Amino acid sequence: MLDSKIPSGSLEQKWAEYKGHAKLVNPANKRKLEVIVVGTGLAGASAAASLGELGYQVKAYCFQDSPRRAHSIAAQGGINAAKNYQNDGDSVFRLFYDTVKGGDYRARESNVHRLAEVSVNIIDQCVAQGVPFARDYGGMLNNRSFGGTQVKRTFYAAGQTGQQLLIGAYQALERQVALGNVKMYTRHEMLELVIVDGKARGIICRNLVSGELEKHFGHAVLLCTGGYGNVFYLSTNAMGSNATAAWKAHKKGAFFGNPCFTQIHPTCIPVSGDHQSKLTLMSESLRNDGRIWVPKQKGDKRKANDIPEEERDYYLERRYPAFGNLVPRDVASRAAKERCDAGYGVGTTGQAVYLDFKYNLINKYGRAEANKHGIENPDTETLIRLGKEVVKEEYGNLFDMYEKITGENPYEVPMRIYPAVHYTMGGLWVDYELMTNVKGLYCLGEANFSDHGANRLGASALMQGLADGYFVIPYTIGNYLADDIATKPIPADHPAFVEAENAVAGRISTLMNIKGTQTVESFHKRLGKIMWEKCGMARNEQGLKEAITEIQQLKKEFWSDLKIPGAINEMNPELDKAGRVADFFELGELMCRDALNRKESCGGHFREESQTEEGEAKRDDANFSYVAAWEFKGESNWELHKEELIFEVAKPTQRSYK
Amino acid sequence: MEQYTMNLTLKVWRQKNGNEPGRFDTYPVKNISSEMSFLEMIDVLNEEIIREGKDPIAFDHDCREGICGMCSMYIDGRPHGPWEKNTVCQLHMRAYKDGDTIVIEPWRANAFPVIKDLMVDRSSFDRIIQAGGYISVNTGSPVDANAIPVQKDMADAAFAAAACIGCGACVAACKNSSAMLFLSAKVTHLGLLPQGHPERRSRALNMVAQMDKEGFGACTNTGACEAVCPKGISIENIARLNREYIMAGLVTE
Ligand SMILES: Cc1cc2nc3c(=O)[nH]c(=O)nc-3n(C[C@H](O)[C@H](O)[C@H](O)COP(=O)(O)OP(=O)(O)OC[C@H]3O[C@@H](n4cnc5c(N)ncnc54)[C@H](O)[C@@H]3O)c2cc1C
Ligand code: SF4
Ligand code: FES
C-alpha cells in the first residue's frame, strides 16, 4: 500500500534516471496550472520562487507579516554541501554516508543520496543570489565543521546562516511576486485541506487580520510549514511554529511518519524560571571551538574559572575520543543529561554544563593571530585579546545574545548550557517525489519525515529545505501535473470547498463557545511538561502509557474549560493559538504511541529498555528497520503502516563515535 | 547576576483596529523577575487580562531571538527600548527597577498603519524589495560558487548590511519616517557583491521610487535611525545609496 516510488538502478544513478524520464509540462500549459505553497520558510520560499520562474501560477501563504520572518531565519550555524573545497576527503558519497549513519539507519537511502547530490547546487544558487557566506583572504568560501562528521563541509555566514539563506530565497520570491507569477498571502493561516475526487485541490485559510475564512484552489498543494517542536511548549522554535497545516492534512488521510523522532539539541541556554516562554539555541558550530565540561567533584559550587584544569571532566572527550566535542546531537544531549542526573551539573538549578571557549581562544586563534602579526612569545593576555577578535567575527551575534539573556559575558566565563527540544525529524510521510499518500499533496522541508532518520546532523536542515524547494519539487511536480493540464480550476462553491469551510467555521465557534476559565497558554505549558518528562530525552513503556492517559485527560479539560477572549471576526491571536494547541494535543498523543511502539532505541529516540552496557542507544534492526507511517482512524485511533527500509550501500552497524 | 523582583506601571497604547482611535491604558504589573524578557513580562500581563475576561494586548513577535524582525514596540520614546543594538524581544527586565513606569506604543509612520494595539502593517517594506531588492537569477543557472572570488572585506561589508532584519525601527525613530536606512542596507548588500553589479543602477532608482510611493519621508541625515538600529546598520550606507542614485540618474538621462 505504501509505495515510496524509489526509482530503479544504482544509488548514484537514481536521480539522474528519474529526471531523464519524468514527465514534463510545456510552458504554455504551466501558465494554466495553479500551485498552492503553504509556508514560505526556506523550503516554501525556494519552491514558490522556483515554480514561479518555471511559469506556474503560484499562491503562497504564511502566518507572519512577511515571508522574511519564517522560523528558518533563526538558523545559526550553517549549511552542509559536498563541495570538498577544503580538499579534506569530502564527497557526495561521504555526505550521504554521514547522514544515513548520523540518522542511525532510519532514513531512506535514495532520498539521502539525492540530497547529497544536489547539495553542491544549493551553494552555487545561493552565492549567485548574493548570499554573503564567510570567505577567506583569497576571496574563496570558508567552511567549518559540525557534529557527526570528520570533514569541514559547512558553509556559513557568522551565526546568521539561516537569515542570509532565507533573505536570498525571500528576495527570489519577491521578484516573482513583482513579476506576477506568485501571489503572496501574508498573515494567513491554513486551517483545512480540500480534497476533490481523491486529489488535493485547495485549502481553507483564515485571514488573521480580518478573521475571515477564505477558500483557495490549486491543482496541487505543497505543505512547507516547518516542524512541530512546540508540542513541548519550551523549544528553540519560534513562538508561532506549529503543526496545524500538517495535522489537518493528516486527519484528511495523509500518513504521519515517525512522529516520535524528536531532536533534543545539546547546547541551549538553560531554563531560568516559570516565566520562560521559549529557549534559545547556542549553535552547534560553537562546539568546534568550545569544550564541554563539568567539575570532577559532585556538587562543586566554585565559580567555573576557579576550578583548576585537572579538576574538570571533559566528559565528551573522555567518552568519545575520536569525535570528542563533535559527536552527534543525540549523543551529546544524553551525555549532558547523564552528568546532571548523576549530580555533576552546574548553575543554580544543577541542570547545566559548561561550554568553555578559553582553550581555543588562546591556543587556536590567539596563537594563529600572534604568528600572523609576528608577535614572539606573546603573554596569555595578548593571546586572549587577539583570540577574542577572531571569535567575535565567527560567533559575535551568539555571544551577544547569550549575554543579553543571562547577563554574563561568555568571553570571560564559560557558557552554561543544557539540552532543549530543537527539531522534529518526523513529519508527513512522503515518497521519493515528496508527495504524501494523498495525490497532489506534497510536503517539503522540516514538515516532512524524509531525510534525517532518527537524528538529524547539524547544518542539514537548511540543506534539505533548499534541496526540496529549489532542486527536487520543480522536477517531481511536473511528473504529476503533466496529467492534469486539462483540469479546470474548481470554483469555490464546489461542495468539497463549502463542506471544508463549514467544518473550519464549526471548529472555531466550538472553541470560542467553551467560555471556560483557563488560558491557552496554561494548557500548552501543561502539555509541554508531560511531553518533556515522559516523551523527551529518555522514554520508557510505563511513562509513555501514563503520558497518553494524561494527555487525553488534559485534552478533555481543554475542550471544556478553555477561555478565549475577543471575537471570531477580528484579529484574535488567542484564537489562533488555541487552534494550534488543540492540534498539539492530538499530535502529542500520537508521538507517545509511536514512541511506545518503537521498543528499540535509535538516534534521538532513547528507550531506556534498549541500551548497550555503556548506555548508548541500542537499535533493533531485525524488528524496527522501518518507517512508522500512521494513518488517522478517528479520535485516539491510528493504524500503523510500515515502509521497510532497505540498505543496499550504507550497511547498518552499531554507531560508534569512540 | 543577582535576581530581583519588581512592581511596575505600564502605559500601553490600545487600539481596536486601524479605523478606530486609540488611547493609553494603565496597567500595574507585580512580581516581575529581573530574569524575564520584556515580552515575557507582557505575557504575564496578558494572562491576567485574559483571566479578567478582557482583550489582551496584541503585539507582533515570533523568534524572540532578535532575528526575525517581527517584534516592534516603541518604549519610552525609543524603538525597541533602552538597550543599544537590541530588539525588544531580547530586552530583559534587569533593565528596569522597582517602581518604574514604562510607556509602550506602536511604530508610528504613515507607511506603517496600525492593525491593532502595538501591531502595524509593514508590507510596504516587502513592496520596496519587490521593486528591485534582489539579484535576477533563476534557479539552476549559476556557475560554481567559487568561480567568482569575492574580496573578503567586500564580502564582510555586504554581510554587515545584509544583517538588517527589516524591523522598521529606523522608520519609527525618524522624524520624517524615512526608510532610507533599510533601503540603503539592501542596496549596499547587493551592490558590493560582483553578482549584484549588473542591476545596481536600476535597483537604486526603482527602490527609491517605490519608497516615495509608499509614503515614507525624505532623509535629512539626523542619524536617529542608526542610533536605534538593532543590527548596527551604518548610516554610511545611506551615503552610498545617494551616490548610486545620482550615478543612476546621470546614466538614465
Ligand atoms: C534556533 C535554530 C537554529 C537552527 N540552526 C540550524 C542550522 O544552523 N543549520 C541547519 O541546517 N538547520 C538549523 N535549524 C533547523 C532549520 O532552521 C529548520 O529546520 C528549517 O529552517 C525549517 O525550514 P522550513 O522551510 O521547513 O520551515 P520554517 O522556516 O519553519 O517555515 C514554516 C513556514 O510555514 C508557515 N506556516 C506554518 N504553518 C502555517 C499554516 N497553518 N498556514 C500558513 N502558513 C503556515 C510559516 O509562516 C512559515 O512561513 C535551526 C533551527 C532552530 C530552531
Ligand atoms: S536598518 Fe536596522 S532598524 Fe531599519 S529595518 Fe533594518 S534592522 Fe531594522
Ligand atoms: S521576535 Fe523576532 S526579532 Fe524580536
Short mmCIF file of N, CA, C and O and ligand atoms in Angstrom, two decimals, chain A residues 38-44 61-64 70-72 74-78 188-190 224-226 236-237 242 245 281 422-423 444-447 456 459-462, chain B residues 65, ligand 1:
data_model
loop_
_atom_site.label_atom_id
_atom_site.label_comp_id
_atom_site.label_asym_id
_atom_site.label_seq_id
_atom_site.Cartn_x
_atom_site.Cartn_y
_atom_site.Cartn_z
N VAL A 38 2.00 26.38 0.92
CA VAL A 38 1.72 26.85 2.27
C VAL A 38 3.02 26.88 3.05
O VAL A 38 3.68 25.85 3.22
N GLY A 39 3.40 28.06 3.50
CA GLY A 39 4.66 28.21 4.22
C GLY A 39 5.72 28.76 3.29
O GLY A 39 5.92 28.29 2.18
N THR A 40 6.41 29.80 3.76
CA THR A 40 7.45 30.42 2.94
C THR A 40 8.74 30.58 3.74
O THR A 40 9.39 31.60 3.71
N GLY A 41 9.10 29.52 4.47
CA GLY A 41 10.44 29.43 5.05
C GLY A 41 11.37 29.01 3.93
O GLY A 41 11.07 29.19 2.75
N LEU A 42 12.50 28.42 4.29
CA LEU A 42 13.45 28.04 3.24
C LEU A 42 12.82 27.11 2.22
O LEU A 42 12.97 27.29 1.01
N ALA A 43 12.09 26.10 2.70
CA ALA A 43 11.51 25.13 1.77
C ALA A 43 10.46 25.80 0.89
O ALA A 43 10.48 25.68 -0.34
N GLY A 44 9.53 26.52 1.51
CA GLY A 44 8.42 27.10 0.77
C GLY A 44 8.84 28.25 -0.13
O GLY A 44 8.40 28.34 -1.29
N TYR A 61 1.54 31.23 1.09
CA TYR A 61 0.90 31.64 2.34
C TYR A 61 1.87 31.58 3.52
O TYR A 61 2.69 30.67 3.60
N CYS A 62 1.77 32.55 4.41
CA CYS A 62 2.49 32.43 5.67
C CYS A 62 1.69 33.14 6.75
O CYS A 62 0.86 34.00 6.45
N PHE A 63 1.93 32.76 8.01
CA PHE A 63 1.13 33.40 9.07
C PHE A 63 1.80 34.67 9.61
O PHE A 63 1.16 35.47 10.26
N GLN A 64 3.10 34.85 9.33
CA GLN A 64 3.76 36.08 9.76
C GLN A 64 3.38 37.23 8.82
O GLN A 64 2.72 37.03 7.82
N ALA A 70 9.96 33.86 8.48
CA ALA A 70 9.75 32.44 8.80
C ALA A 70 10.81 31.97 9.78
O ALA A 70 11.91 32.52 9.85
N HIS A 71 10.48 30.92 10.49
CA HIS A 71 11.37 30.39 11.51
C HIS A 71 12.78 30.07 10.97
O HIS A 71 13.76 30.17 11.71
N SER A 72 12.89 29.75 9.69
CA SER A 72 14.21 29.47 9.10
C SER A 72 15.19 30.61 9.35
O SER A 72 16.41 30.40 9.38
N ALA A 74 16.01 31.98 11.88
CA ALA A 74 16.74 31.87 13.15
C ALA A 74 17.89 30.87 13.09
O ALA A 74 18.67 30.77 14.04
N ALA A 75 18.00 30.12 12.00
CA ALA A 75 19.07 29.12 11.93
C ALA A 75 20.41 29.82 12.01
O ALA A 75 20.62 30.86 11.41
N GLN A 76 21.31 29.22 12.77
CA GLN A 76 22.52 29.94 13.10
C GLN A 76 23.76 29.42 12.38
O GLN A 76 24.43 30.13 11.65
N GLY A 77 24.05 28.14 12.60
CA GLY A 77 25.40 27.65 12.35
C GLY A 77 25.83 27.48 10.92
O GLY A 77 26.95 27.81 10.56
N GLY A 78 24.98 26.93 10.05
CA GLY A 78 25.46 26.73 8.70
C GLY A 78 24.67 25.71 7.89
O GLY A 78 23.68 25.17 8.35
N HIS A 188 -1.91 34.87 6.88
CA HIS A 188 -2.95 33.90 6.54
C HIS A 188 -2.55 32.56 7.14
O HIS A 188 -1.39 32.19 7.07
N GLU A 189 -3.50 31.85 7.70
CA GLU A 189 -3.19 30.54 8.27
C GLU A 189 -4.07 29.47 7.65
O GLU A 189 -5.30 29.57 7.67
N MET A 190 -3.43 28.44 7.10
CA MET A 190 -4.19 27.33 6.54
C MET A 190 -4.83 26.53 7.67
O MET A 190 -4.16 26.13 8.60
N CYS A 224 4.77 23.36 3.35
CA CYS A 224 6.18 23.63 3.70
C CYS A 224 6.13 24.38 5.03
O CYS A 224 6.64 25.48 5.16
N THR A 225 5.46 23.78 6.00
CA THR A 225 5.04 24.51 7.18
C THR A 225 5.90 24.30 8.42
O THR A 225 5.53 24.69 9.52
N GLY A 226 7.05 23.65 8.24
CA GLY A 226 8.01 23.58 9.35
C GLY A 226 7.71 22.47 10.35
O GLY A 226 6.81 21.66 10.16
N THR A 236 13.39 25.55 20.98
CA THR A 236 14.10 26.65 20.34
C THR A 236 13.34 27.19 19.13
O THR A 236 13.81 28.08 18.45
N ASN A 237 12.17 26.61 18.86
CA ASN A 237 11.39 27.09 17.73
C ASN A 237 10.80 28.47 18.01
O ASN A 237 10.65 28.87 19.16
N ASN A 242 4.14 25.73 14.37
CA ASN A 242 3.03 24.87 14.75
C ASN A 242 2.86 23.73 13.76
O ASN A 242 3.51 23.70 12.72
N ALA A 245 -1.11 22.83 9.85
CA ALA A 245 -1.33 22.50 8.44
C ALA A 245 -1.10 21.01 8.20
O ALA A 245 -1.93 20.32 7.60
N LEU A 281 18.86 28.68 21.38
CA LEU A 281 19.95 27.81 20.97
C LEU A 281 21.28 28.55 20.99
O LEU A 281 21.33 29.73 20.69
N HIS A 422 14.51 20.93 19.74
CA HIS A 422 15.04 21.80 18.70
C HIS A 422 14.44 21.53 17.32
O HIS A 422 14.19 22.44 16.54
N TYR A 423 14.23 20.27 17.01
CA TYR A 423 13.90 19.92 15.63
C TYR A 423 13.09 18.63 15.65
O TYR A 423 13.27 17.81 16.54
N LEU A 444 7.32 19.45 2.06
CA LEU A 444 8.74 19.80 1.91
C LEU A 444 9.31 20.34 3.23
O LEU A 444 8.58 20.88 4.05
N GLY A 445 10.62 20.26 3.34
CA GLY A 445 11.30 20.88 4.49
C GLY A 445 11.09 20.09 5.77
O GLY A 445 10.84 18.88 5.75
N GLU A 446 11.17 20.80 6.89
CA GLU A 446 11.09 20.12 8.18
C GLU A 446 9.74 19.42 8.37
O GLU A 446 9.63 18.47 9.15
N ALA A 447 8.73 19.87 7.67
CA ALA A 447 7.39 19.30 7.84
C ALA A 447 7.30 17.85 7.36
O ALA A 447 6.40 17.12 7.77
N ARG A 456 18.97 14.14 13.17
CA ARG A 456 19.48 14.98 12.09
C ARG A 456 20.86 15.49 12.44
O ARG A 456 21.10 15.93 13.56
N ALA A 459 23.40 21.39 10.46
CA ALA A 459 23.57 22.05 9.16
C ALA A 459 22.96 21.27 8.00
O ALA A 459 23.24 21.53 6.84
N SER A 460 22.10 20.30 8.34
CA SER A 460 21.47 19.52 7.28
C SER A 460 20.02 19.89 7.03
O SER A 460 19.44 19.46 6.04
N ALA A 461 19.41 20.65 7.93
CA ALA A 461 18.01 21.03 7.72
C ALA A 461 17.92 22.12 6.67
O ALA A 461 17.04 22.10 5.80
N LEU A 462 18.84 23.07 6.73
CA LEU A 462 18.83 24.14 5.74
C LEU A 462 19.08 23.53 4.36
O LEU A 462 18.44 23.87 3.37
N GLU B 65 14.41 35.96 19.40
CA GLU B 65 15.87 35.83 19.43
C GLU B 65 16.53 37.00 18.71
O GLU B 65 17.72 36.93 18.40
C1 LIG C 1 17.41 28.24 16.61
C2 LIG C 1 17.55 27.30 15.46
C3 LIG C 1 18.76 27.20 14.78
C4 LIG C 1 18.91 26.35 13.70
N1 LIG C 1 20.12 26.28 13.08
C5 LIG C 1 20.26 25.47 12.01
C6 LIG C 1 21.49 25.42 11.29
O1 LIG C 1 22.45 26.10 11.62
N2 LIG C 1 21.58 24.60 10.23
C7 LIG C 1 20.53 23.84 9.81
O2 LIG C 1 20.66 23.15 8.82
N3 LIG C 1 19.35 23.89 10.47
C8 LIG C 1 19.18 24.68 11.54
N4 LIG C 1 17.98 24.71 12.20
C9 LIG C 1 16.83 23.98 11.66
C10 LIG C 1 16.24 24.74 10.48
O3 LIG C 1 16.31 26.12 10.74
C11 LIG C 1 14.78 24.39 10.21
O4 LIG C 1 14.61 23.03 10.23
C12 LIG C 1 14.38 24.89 8.84
O5 LIG C 1 14.71 26.24 8.69
C13 LIG C 1 12.91 24.69 8.59
O6 LIG C 1 12.56 25.30 7.37
P1 LIG C 1 11.13 25.11 6.74
O7 LIG C 1 11.12 25.90 5.49
O8 LIG C 1 10.83 23.66 6.63
O9 LIG C 1 10.11 25.70 7.80
P2 LIG C 1 10.00 27.13 8.52
O10 LIG C 1 11.13 28.00 8.27
O11 LIG C 1 9.61 26.82 9.92
O12 LIG C 1 8.79 27.81 7.80
C14 LIG C 1 7.47 27.45 8.03
C15 LIG C 1 6.59 28.33 7.20
O13 LIG C 1 5.28 27.83 7.24
C16 LIG C 1 4.37 28.85 7.55
N5 LIG C 1 3.24 28.20 8.20
C17 LIG C 1 3.25 27.27 9.20
N6 LIG C 1 2.00 26.86 9.46
C18 LIG C 1 1.20 27.51 8.61
C19 LIG C 1 -0.20 27.49 8.38
N7 LIG C 1 -1.03 26.70 9.06
N8 LIG C 1 -0.69 28.32 7.44
C20 LIG C 1 0.13 29.13 6.70
N9 LIG C 1 1.44 29.16 6.87
C21 LIG C 1 1.96 28.36 7.81
C22 LIG C 1 5.14 29.83 8.35
O14 LIG C 1 4.54 31.09 8.26
C23 LIG C 1 6.49 29.77 7.66
O15 LIG C 1 6.48 30.61 6.54
C24 LIG C 1 17.82 25.56 13.29
C25 LIG C 1 16.61 25.64 13.96
C26 LIG C 1 16.49 26.47 15.08
C27 LIG C 1 15.22 26.45 15.83
#
